[in-house]
CSV table of C-alpha atoms and ligand atoms in Angstrom, one decimal:
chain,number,residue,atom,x,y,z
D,1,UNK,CA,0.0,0.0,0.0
D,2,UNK,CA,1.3,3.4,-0.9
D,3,UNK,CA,2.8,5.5,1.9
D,4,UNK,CA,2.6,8.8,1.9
D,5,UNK,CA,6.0,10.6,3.8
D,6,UNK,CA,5.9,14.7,5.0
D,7,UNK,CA,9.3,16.4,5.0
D,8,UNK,CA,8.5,19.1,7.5
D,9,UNK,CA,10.5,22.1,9.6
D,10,UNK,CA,9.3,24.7,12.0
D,11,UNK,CA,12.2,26.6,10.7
D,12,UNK,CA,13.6,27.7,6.9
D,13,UNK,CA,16.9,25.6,5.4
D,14,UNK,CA,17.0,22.6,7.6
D,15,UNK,CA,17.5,20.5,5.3
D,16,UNK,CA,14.1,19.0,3.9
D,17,UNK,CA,14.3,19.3,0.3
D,18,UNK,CA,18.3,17.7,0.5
D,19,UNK,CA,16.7,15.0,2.8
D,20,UNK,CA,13.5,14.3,0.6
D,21,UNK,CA,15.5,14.8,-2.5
D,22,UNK,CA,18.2,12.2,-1.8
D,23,UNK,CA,15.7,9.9,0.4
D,24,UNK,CA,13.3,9.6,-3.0
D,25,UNK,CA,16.6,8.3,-5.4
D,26,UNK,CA,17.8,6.1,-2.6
D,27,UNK,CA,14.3,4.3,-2.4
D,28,UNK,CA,14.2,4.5,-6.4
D,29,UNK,CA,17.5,2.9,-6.6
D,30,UNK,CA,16.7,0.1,-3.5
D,31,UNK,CA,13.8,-0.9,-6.4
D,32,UNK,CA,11.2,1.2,-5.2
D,33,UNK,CA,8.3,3.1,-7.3
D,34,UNK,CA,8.6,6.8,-5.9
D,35,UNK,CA,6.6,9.9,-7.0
D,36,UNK,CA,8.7,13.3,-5.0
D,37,UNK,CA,6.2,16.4,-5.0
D,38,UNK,CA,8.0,19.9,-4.6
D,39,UNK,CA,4.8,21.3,-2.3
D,40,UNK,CA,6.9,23.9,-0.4
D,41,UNK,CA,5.2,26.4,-3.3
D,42,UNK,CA,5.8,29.6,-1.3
D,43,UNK,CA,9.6,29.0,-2.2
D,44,UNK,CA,10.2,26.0,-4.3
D,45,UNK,CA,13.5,24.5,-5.1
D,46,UNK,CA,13.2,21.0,-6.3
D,47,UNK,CA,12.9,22.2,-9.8
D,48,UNK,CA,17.0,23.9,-9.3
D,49,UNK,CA,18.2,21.3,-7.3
D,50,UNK,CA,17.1,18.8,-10.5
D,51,UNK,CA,18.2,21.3,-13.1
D,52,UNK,CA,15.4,20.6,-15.9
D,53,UNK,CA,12.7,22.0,-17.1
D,54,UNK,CA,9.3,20.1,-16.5
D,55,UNK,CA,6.8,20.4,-19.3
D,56,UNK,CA,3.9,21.2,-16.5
D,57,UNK,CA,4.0,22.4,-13.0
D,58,UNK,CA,1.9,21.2,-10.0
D,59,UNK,CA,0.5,24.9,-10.3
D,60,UNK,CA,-1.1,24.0,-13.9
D,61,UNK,CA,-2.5,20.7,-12.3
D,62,UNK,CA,-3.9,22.1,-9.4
D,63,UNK,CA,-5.8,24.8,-11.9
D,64,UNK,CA,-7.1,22.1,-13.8
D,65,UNK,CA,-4.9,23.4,-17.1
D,66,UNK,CA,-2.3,20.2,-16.8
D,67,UNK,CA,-2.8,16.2,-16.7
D,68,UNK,CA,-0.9,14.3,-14.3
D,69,UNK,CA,1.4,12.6,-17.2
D,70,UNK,CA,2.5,16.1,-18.0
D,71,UNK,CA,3.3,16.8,-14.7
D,72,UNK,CA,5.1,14.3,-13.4
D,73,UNK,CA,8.5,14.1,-15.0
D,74,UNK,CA,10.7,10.3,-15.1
D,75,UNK,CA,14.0,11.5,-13.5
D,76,UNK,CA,14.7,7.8,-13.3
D,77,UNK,CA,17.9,8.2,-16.0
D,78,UNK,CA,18.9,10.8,-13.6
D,79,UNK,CA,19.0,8.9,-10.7
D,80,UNK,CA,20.7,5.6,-13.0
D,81,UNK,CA,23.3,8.2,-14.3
D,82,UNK,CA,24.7,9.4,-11.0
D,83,UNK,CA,24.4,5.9,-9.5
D,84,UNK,CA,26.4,4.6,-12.6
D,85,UNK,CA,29.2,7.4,-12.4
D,86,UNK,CA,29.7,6.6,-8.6
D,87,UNK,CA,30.1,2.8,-9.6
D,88,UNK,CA,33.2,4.0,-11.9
D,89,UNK,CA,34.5,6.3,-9.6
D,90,UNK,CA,34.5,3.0,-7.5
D,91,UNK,CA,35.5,0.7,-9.9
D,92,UNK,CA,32.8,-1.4,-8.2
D,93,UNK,CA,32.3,-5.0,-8.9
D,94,UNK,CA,29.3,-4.1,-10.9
D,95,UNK,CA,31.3,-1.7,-13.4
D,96,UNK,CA,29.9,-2.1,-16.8
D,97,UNK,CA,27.1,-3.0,-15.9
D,98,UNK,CA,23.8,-1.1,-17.6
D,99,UNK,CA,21.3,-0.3,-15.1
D,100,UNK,CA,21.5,-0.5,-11.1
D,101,UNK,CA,18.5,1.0,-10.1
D,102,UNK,CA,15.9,-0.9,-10.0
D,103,UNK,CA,12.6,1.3,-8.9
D,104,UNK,CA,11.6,4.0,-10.5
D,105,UNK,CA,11.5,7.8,-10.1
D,106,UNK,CA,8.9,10.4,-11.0
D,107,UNK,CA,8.9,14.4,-9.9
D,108,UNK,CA,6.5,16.4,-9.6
D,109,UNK,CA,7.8,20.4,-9.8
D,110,UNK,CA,6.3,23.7,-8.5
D,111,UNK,CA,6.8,27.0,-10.3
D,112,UNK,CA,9.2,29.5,-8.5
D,113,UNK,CA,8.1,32.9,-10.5
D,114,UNK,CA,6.7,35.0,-8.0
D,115,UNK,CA,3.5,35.8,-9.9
D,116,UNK,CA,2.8,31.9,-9.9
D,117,UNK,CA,3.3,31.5,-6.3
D,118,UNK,CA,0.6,35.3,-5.3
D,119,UNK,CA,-1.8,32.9,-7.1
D,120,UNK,CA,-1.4,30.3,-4.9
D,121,UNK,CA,-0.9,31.7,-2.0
D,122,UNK,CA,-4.2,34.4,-2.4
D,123,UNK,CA,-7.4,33.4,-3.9
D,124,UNK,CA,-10.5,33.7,-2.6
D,125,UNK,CA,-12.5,30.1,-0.5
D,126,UNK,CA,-13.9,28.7,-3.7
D,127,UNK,CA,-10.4,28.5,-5.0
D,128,UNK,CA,-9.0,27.6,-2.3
D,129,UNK,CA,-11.2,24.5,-2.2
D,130,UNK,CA,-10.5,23.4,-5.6
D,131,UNK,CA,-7.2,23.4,-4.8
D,132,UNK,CA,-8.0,20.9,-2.3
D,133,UNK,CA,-9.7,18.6,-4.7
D,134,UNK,CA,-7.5,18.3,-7.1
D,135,UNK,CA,-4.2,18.1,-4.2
D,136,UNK,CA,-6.1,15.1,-3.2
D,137,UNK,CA,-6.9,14.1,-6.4
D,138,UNK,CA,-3.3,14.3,-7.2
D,139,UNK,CA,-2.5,12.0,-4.5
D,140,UNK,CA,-5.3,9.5,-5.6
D,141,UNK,CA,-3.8,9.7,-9.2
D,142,UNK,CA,-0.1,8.7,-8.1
D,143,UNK,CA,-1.6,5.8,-6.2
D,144,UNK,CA,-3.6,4.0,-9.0
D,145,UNK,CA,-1.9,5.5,-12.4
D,146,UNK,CA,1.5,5.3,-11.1
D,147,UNK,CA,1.2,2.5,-8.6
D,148,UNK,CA,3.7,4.2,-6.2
D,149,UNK,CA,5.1,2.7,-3.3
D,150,UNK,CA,6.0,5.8,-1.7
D,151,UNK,CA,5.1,9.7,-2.5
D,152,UNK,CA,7.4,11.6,-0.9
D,153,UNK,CA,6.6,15.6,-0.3
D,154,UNK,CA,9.1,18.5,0.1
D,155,UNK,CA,7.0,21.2,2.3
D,156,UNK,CA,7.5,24.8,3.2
D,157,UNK,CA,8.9,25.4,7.1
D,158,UNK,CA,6.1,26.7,9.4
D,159,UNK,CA,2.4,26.5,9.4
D,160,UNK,CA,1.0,27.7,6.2
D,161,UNK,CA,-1.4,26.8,4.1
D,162,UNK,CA,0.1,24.2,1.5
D,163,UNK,CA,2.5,23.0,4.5
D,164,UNK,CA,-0.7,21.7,6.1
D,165,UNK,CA,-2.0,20.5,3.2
D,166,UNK,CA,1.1,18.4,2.9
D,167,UNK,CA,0.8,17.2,6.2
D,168,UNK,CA,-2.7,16.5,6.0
D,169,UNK,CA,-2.4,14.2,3.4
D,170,UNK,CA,0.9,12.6,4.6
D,171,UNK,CA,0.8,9.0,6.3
D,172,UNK,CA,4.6,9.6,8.2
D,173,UNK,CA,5.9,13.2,9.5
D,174,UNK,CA,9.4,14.1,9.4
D,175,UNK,CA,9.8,17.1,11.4
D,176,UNK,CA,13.6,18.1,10.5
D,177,UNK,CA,15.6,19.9,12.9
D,178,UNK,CA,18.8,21.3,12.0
D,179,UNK,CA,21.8,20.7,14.4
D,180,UNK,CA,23.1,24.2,16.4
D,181,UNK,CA,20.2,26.1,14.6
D,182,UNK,CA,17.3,24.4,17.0
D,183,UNK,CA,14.4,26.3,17.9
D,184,UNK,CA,13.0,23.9,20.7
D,185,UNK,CA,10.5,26.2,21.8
D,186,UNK,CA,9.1,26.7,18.6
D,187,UNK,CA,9.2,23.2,17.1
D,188,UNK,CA,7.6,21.9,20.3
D,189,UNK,CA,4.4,24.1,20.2
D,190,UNK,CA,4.5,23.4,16.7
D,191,UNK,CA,4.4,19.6,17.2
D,192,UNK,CA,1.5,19.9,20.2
D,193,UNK,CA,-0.5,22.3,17.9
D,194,UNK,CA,-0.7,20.9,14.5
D,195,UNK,CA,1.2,17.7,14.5
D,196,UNK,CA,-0.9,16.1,17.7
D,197,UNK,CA,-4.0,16.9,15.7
D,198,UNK,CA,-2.8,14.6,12.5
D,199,UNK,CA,-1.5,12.2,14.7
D,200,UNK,CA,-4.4,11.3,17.2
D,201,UNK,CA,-5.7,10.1,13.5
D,202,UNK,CA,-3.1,7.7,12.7
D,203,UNK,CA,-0.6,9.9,11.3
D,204,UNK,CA,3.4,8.6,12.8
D,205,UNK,CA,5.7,11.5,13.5
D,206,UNK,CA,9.3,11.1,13.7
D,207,UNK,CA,12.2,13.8,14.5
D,208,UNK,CA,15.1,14.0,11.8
D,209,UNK,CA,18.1,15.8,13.3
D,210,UNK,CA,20.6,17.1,10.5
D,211,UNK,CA,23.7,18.6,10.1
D,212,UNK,CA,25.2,16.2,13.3
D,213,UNK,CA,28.4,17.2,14.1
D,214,UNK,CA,30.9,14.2,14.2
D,215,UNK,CA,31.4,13.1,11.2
D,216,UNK,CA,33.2,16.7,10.1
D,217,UNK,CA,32.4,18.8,12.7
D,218,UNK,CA,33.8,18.6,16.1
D,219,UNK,CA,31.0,17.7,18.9
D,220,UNK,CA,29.9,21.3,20.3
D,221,UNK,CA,31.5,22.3,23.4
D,222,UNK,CA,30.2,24.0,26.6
D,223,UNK,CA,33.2,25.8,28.4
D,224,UNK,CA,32.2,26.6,32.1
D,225,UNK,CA,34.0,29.1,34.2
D,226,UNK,CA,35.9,27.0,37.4
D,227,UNK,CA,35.6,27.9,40.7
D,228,UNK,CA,39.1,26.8,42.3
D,229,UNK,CA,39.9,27.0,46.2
D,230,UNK,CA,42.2,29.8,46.5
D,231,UNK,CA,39.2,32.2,44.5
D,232,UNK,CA,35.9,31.9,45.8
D,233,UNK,CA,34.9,35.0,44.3
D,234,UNK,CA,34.8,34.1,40.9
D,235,UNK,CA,36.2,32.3,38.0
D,236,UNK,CA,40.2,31.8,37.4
D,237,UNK,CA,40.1,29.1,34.8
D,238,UNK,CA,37.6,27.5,32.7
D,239,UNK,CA,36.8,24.0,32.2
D,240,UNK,CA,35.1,22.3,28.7
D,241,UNK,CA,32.7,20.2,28.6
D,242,UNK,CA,30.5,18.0,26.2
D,243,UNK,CA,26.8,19.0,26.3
D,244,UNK,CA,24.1,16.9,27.9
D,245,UNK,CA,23.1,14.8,24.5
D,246,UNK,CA,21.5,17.1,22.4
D,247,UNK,CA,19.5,13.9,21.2
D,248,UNK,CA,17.7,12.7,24.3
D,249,UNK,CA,16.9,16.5,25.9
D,250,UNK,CA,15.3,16.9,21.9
D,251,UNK,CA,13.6,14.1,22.1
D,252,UNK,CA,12.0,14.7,25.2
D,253,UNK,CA,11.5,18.1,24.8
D,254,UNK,CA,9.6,17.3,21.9
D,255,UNK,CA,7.9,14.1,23.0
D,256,UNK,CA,8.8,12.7,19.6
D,257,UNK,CA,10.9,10.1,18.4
D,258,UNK,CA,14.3,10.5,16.7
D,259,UNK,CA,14.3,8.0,13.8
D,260,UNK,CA,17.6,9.4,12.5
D,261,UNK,CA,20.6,11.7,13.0
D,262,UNK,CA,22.3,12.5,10.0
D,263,UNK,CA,25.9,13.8,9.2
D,264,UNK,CA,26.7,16.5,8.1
D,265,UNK,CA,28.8,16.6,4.4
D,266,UNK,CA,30.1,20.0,4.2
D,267,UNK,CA,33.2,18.2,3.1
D,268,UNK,CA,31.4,17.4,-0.2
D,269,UNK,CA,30.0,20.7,-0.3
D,270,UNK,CA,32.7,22.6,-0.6
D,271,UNK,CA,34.1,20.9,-3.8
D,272,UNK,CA,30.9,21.8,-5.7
D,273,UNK,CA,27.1,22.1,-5.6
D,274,UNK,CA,25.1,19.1,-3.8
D,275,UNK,CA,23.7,16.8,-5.8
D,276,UNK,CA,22.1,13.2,-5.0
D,277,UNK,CA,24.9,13.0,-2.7
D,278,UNK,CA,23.7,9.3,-1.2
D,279,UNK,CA,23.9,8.2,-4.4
D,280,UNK,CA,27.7,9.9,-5.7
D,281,UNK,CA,29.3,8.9,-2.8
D,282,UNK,CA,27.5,6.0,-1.3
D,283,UNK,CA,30.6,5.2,1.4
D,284,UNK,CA,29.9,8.5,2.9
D,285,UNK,CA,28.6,8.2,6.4
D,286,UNK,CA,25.7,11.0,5.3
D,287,UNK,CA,24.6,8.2,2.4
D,288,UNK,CA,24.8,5.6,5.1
D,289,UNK,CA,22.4,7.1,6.9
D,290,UNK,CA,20.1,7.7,4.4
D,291,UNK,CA,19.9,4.4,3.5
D,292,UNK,CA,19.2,3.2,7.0
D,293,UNK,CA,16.6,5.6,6.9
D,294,UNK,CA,14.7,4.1,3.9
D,295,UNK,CA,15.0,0.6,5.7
D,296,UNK,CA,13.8,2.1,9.1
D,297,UNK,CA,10.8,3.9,7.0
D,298,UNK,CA,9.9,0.8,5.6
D,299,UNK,CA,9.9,-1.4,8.7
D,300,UNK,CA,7.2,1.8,10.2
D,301,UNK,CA,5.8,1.7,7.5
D,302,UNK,CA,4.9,-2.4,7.5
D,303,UNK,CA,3.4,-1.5,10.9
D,304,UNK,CA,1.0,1.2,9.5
P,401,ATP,N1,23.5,17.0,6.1
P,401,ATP,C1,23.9,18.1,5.5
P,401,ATP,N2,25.3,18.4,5.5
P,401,ATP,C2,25.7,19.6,4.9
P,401,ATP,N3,24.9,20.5,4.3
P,401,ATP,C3,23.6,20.2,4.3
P,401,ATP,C4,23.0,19.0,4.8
P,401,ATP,N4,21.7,19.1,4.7
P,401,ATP,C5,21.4,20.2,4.0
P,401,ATP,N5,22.5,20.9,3.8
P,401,ATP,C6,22.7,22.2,3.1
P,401,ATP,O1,21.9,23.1,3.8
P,401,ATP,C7,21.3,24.1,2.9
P,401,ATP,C8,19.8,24.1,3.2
P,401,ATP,O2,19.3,22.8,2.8
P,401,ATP,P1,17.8,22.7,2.1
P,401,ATP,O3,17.7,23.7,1.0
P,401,ATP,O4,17.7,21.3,1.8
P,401,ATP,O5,16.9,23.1,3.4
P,401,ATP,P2,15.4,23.4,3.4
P,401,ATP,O6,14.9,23.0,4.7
P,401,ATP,O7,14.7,22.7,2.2
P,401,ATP,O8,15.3,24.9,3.2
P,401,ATP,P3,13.9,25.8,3.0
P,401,ATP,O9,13.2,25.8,4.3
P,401,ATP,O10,14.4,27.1,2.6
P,401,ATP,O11,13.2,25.1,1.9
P,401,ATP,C9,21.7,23.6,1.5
P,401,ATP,O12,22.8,24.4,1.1
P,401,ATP,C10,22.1,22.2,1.7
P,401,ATP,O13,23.1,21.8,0.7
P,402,MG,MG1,13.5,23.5,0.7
C-alpha cells in the first residue's frame, strides 16, 4: 500500500528538500516506485536542485490546465546516471554494468516565479477549495496511475497553508531539525498544535536531526568558568565540557521520536554544488544514513 512521507520544519533551510530529494533516489534505486512532489510552493527549489525544465508544473495541475502525465517528470535516467558514475568512480564490482537502479522515479515540480506563487498563495474560499480537490486528487492519481510505493513531499517550514496540506495528506511526519540552529520552543508548540492533531488520527511522526556534528564537525563544546579553592569569588580558569546529549533533551523536549541523525557533508559541499549525494558517494557516512533511513521507513511503514 502506498505510503505517503511529509518532509516538515518549524524553521527555513534545515535540510528538507536535500533530505527528501536524496531519500526519494535512494528508495528508487533500492527498487522502489517513488513519485517526489516539490509542495513547499511559497519558495520552491526541487525544480533547481534537479536542473530541468518540466513540461507542466503542480501549479497547472492544481488549476485544472495540466494532466498528471504532463506533470510528473521520469528523472529515473537521472538517478541511474549518478548511481552509474559513482560505480566507476569505485571501480565497483558491478562496473559495466547497464542499469543499477531498479525502482523507479517520478517528480513532480512547483513554479518558483513570483506571480505563480501570489496565485497560490491568495485566492479567494472557492479556489482555495479546488485546490483541495485536485491536491487530493493528485494523490489518488499517483496511487492508481502510477502504482507508487511511496510519495514523498518537500513542504515549506512553518504553518502555512500548502505546509498543512502536505501534512494533511501525509501518512509519516518528518519534522527536520537542523543541528546548532534548533528552535526547541518553537518546534515543540508546533508539534503539540498541529502535528498532535494529525497524529491522534493515525498519522506517525518522527524527528530528523541534521547537520550532526561528528562526522566533520567537532562535537559542540560548553566551556564553564571554574571555581578553584584559592578564589571563591569568581572564576580563574575554565573548564570544557560535552553538552548533555542534544538527542535525548530533543527528544524529550519534543515528546517525539528520533528515527535518525544524520551527518553532516560539508566536506562534499565545498568541492561543488550538492547533488544526489547518497547516491555519488554512497561510502559516505551522510549516504549511510540515508539508507538506514529508507530501511527504518519501511519497517514503520509495515506496521502502518
Ligand atoms: N547533512 C547536510 N550536510 C551539509 N549540508 C547540508 C546538509 N543538509 C542540508 N545541507 C545544506 O543546507 C542548505 C539548506 O538545505 P535545504 O535547502 O535542503 O533546506 P530546506 O529545509 O529545504 O530549506 P527551506 O526551508 O528554505 O526550503 C543547503 O545548502 C544544503 O546543501
Ligand atoms: Mg526546501
Amino acid at each position: 500500500m502506498t505510503k505517503c512521507i511529509a518532509f516538515h520544519s518549524y524553521k527555513g533551510g534545515t535540510g528538507k528538500t536535500t533530505l527528501a530529494g536524496n531519500f526519494a533516489a535512494v528508495l528508487a534505486k533500492l527498487g522502489f516506485r517513488v513519485c517526489l512532489l516539490d509542495l513547499d510552493v511559497y519558495a520552491p527549489s526541487l525544480q533547481s536542485y534537479f536542473m530541468i525544465e518540466p513540461k507542466k508544473w503542480i501549479n497547472d495541475y492544481l488549476y485544472s490546465e495540466a494532466d498528471i502525465g504532463d506533470v510528473m517528470q521520469d528523472l529515473t535516467p537521472k538517478v541511474s546516471e549518478i548511481d552509474m558514475e559513482s560505480r566507476e568512480m569505485q571501480s565497483d564490482s558491478s562496473r559495466g554494468a547497464k542499469d543499477n537502479v531498479k525502482g523507479k522515479l517520478w517528480v513532480g515540480f512547483s513554479n518558483a516565479k513570483k506571480e505563480e506563487i501570489y496565485k497560490l498563495e491568495g485566492g479567494a474560499d472557492t479556489t482555495r477549495k479546488q485546490f483541495l480537490r485536485r491536491f487530493i486528487l493528485l494523490r489518488e492519481q499517483l496511487i492508481t496511475n502510477y502504482d507508487a510505493d511511496y510519495i514523498v513531499i518537500d513542504t515549506s517550514p512553518g504553518i502555512r497553508y500548502w505546509s498543512i496540506n502536505a501534512l494533511a495528506v501525509a501518512d509519516i511526519l518528518f519534522l527536520t531539525l537542523k543541528a546548532g540552529d534548533l528552535d526547541i520552543e518553537g518546534t515543540k508548540k508546533m508539534a503539540e498544535e498541529i502535528y498532535s492533531s494529525f497524529t491522534k488520527f493515525g498519522t506517525k511522526s518522527f524527528l530528523l536531526l541534521n547537520r550532526v556534528s561528528g562526522y566533520c564537525a567537532p562535537s559542540p563544546l560548553i566551556v564553564k568558568p571554574e571555581m578553584t579553592t584559592s578564589n571563591r569569588s569568581g572564576p580563574s580558569t575554565f573548564i570544557i565540557e560535552t553538552p548533555e546529549d542534544t538527542d535525548e533533551v530533543l527528544a524529550r523536549e519534543v515528546r517525539m521520536t528520533i528515527m535518525s541523525s544524520i551527518p553532516c557533508y560539508c566536506d562534499i559541499q565545498f568541492l561543488r554544488k550538492e547533488f544526489l549525494t547518497a547516491l555519488k558517494y554512497p561510502a559516505h557516512p551522510f549516504a549511510k544514513k540515508i539508507e538506514n533511513l529508507t530501511l527504518s521507513l519501511s519497517q514503520t511503514a509495515g506496521q502502518l
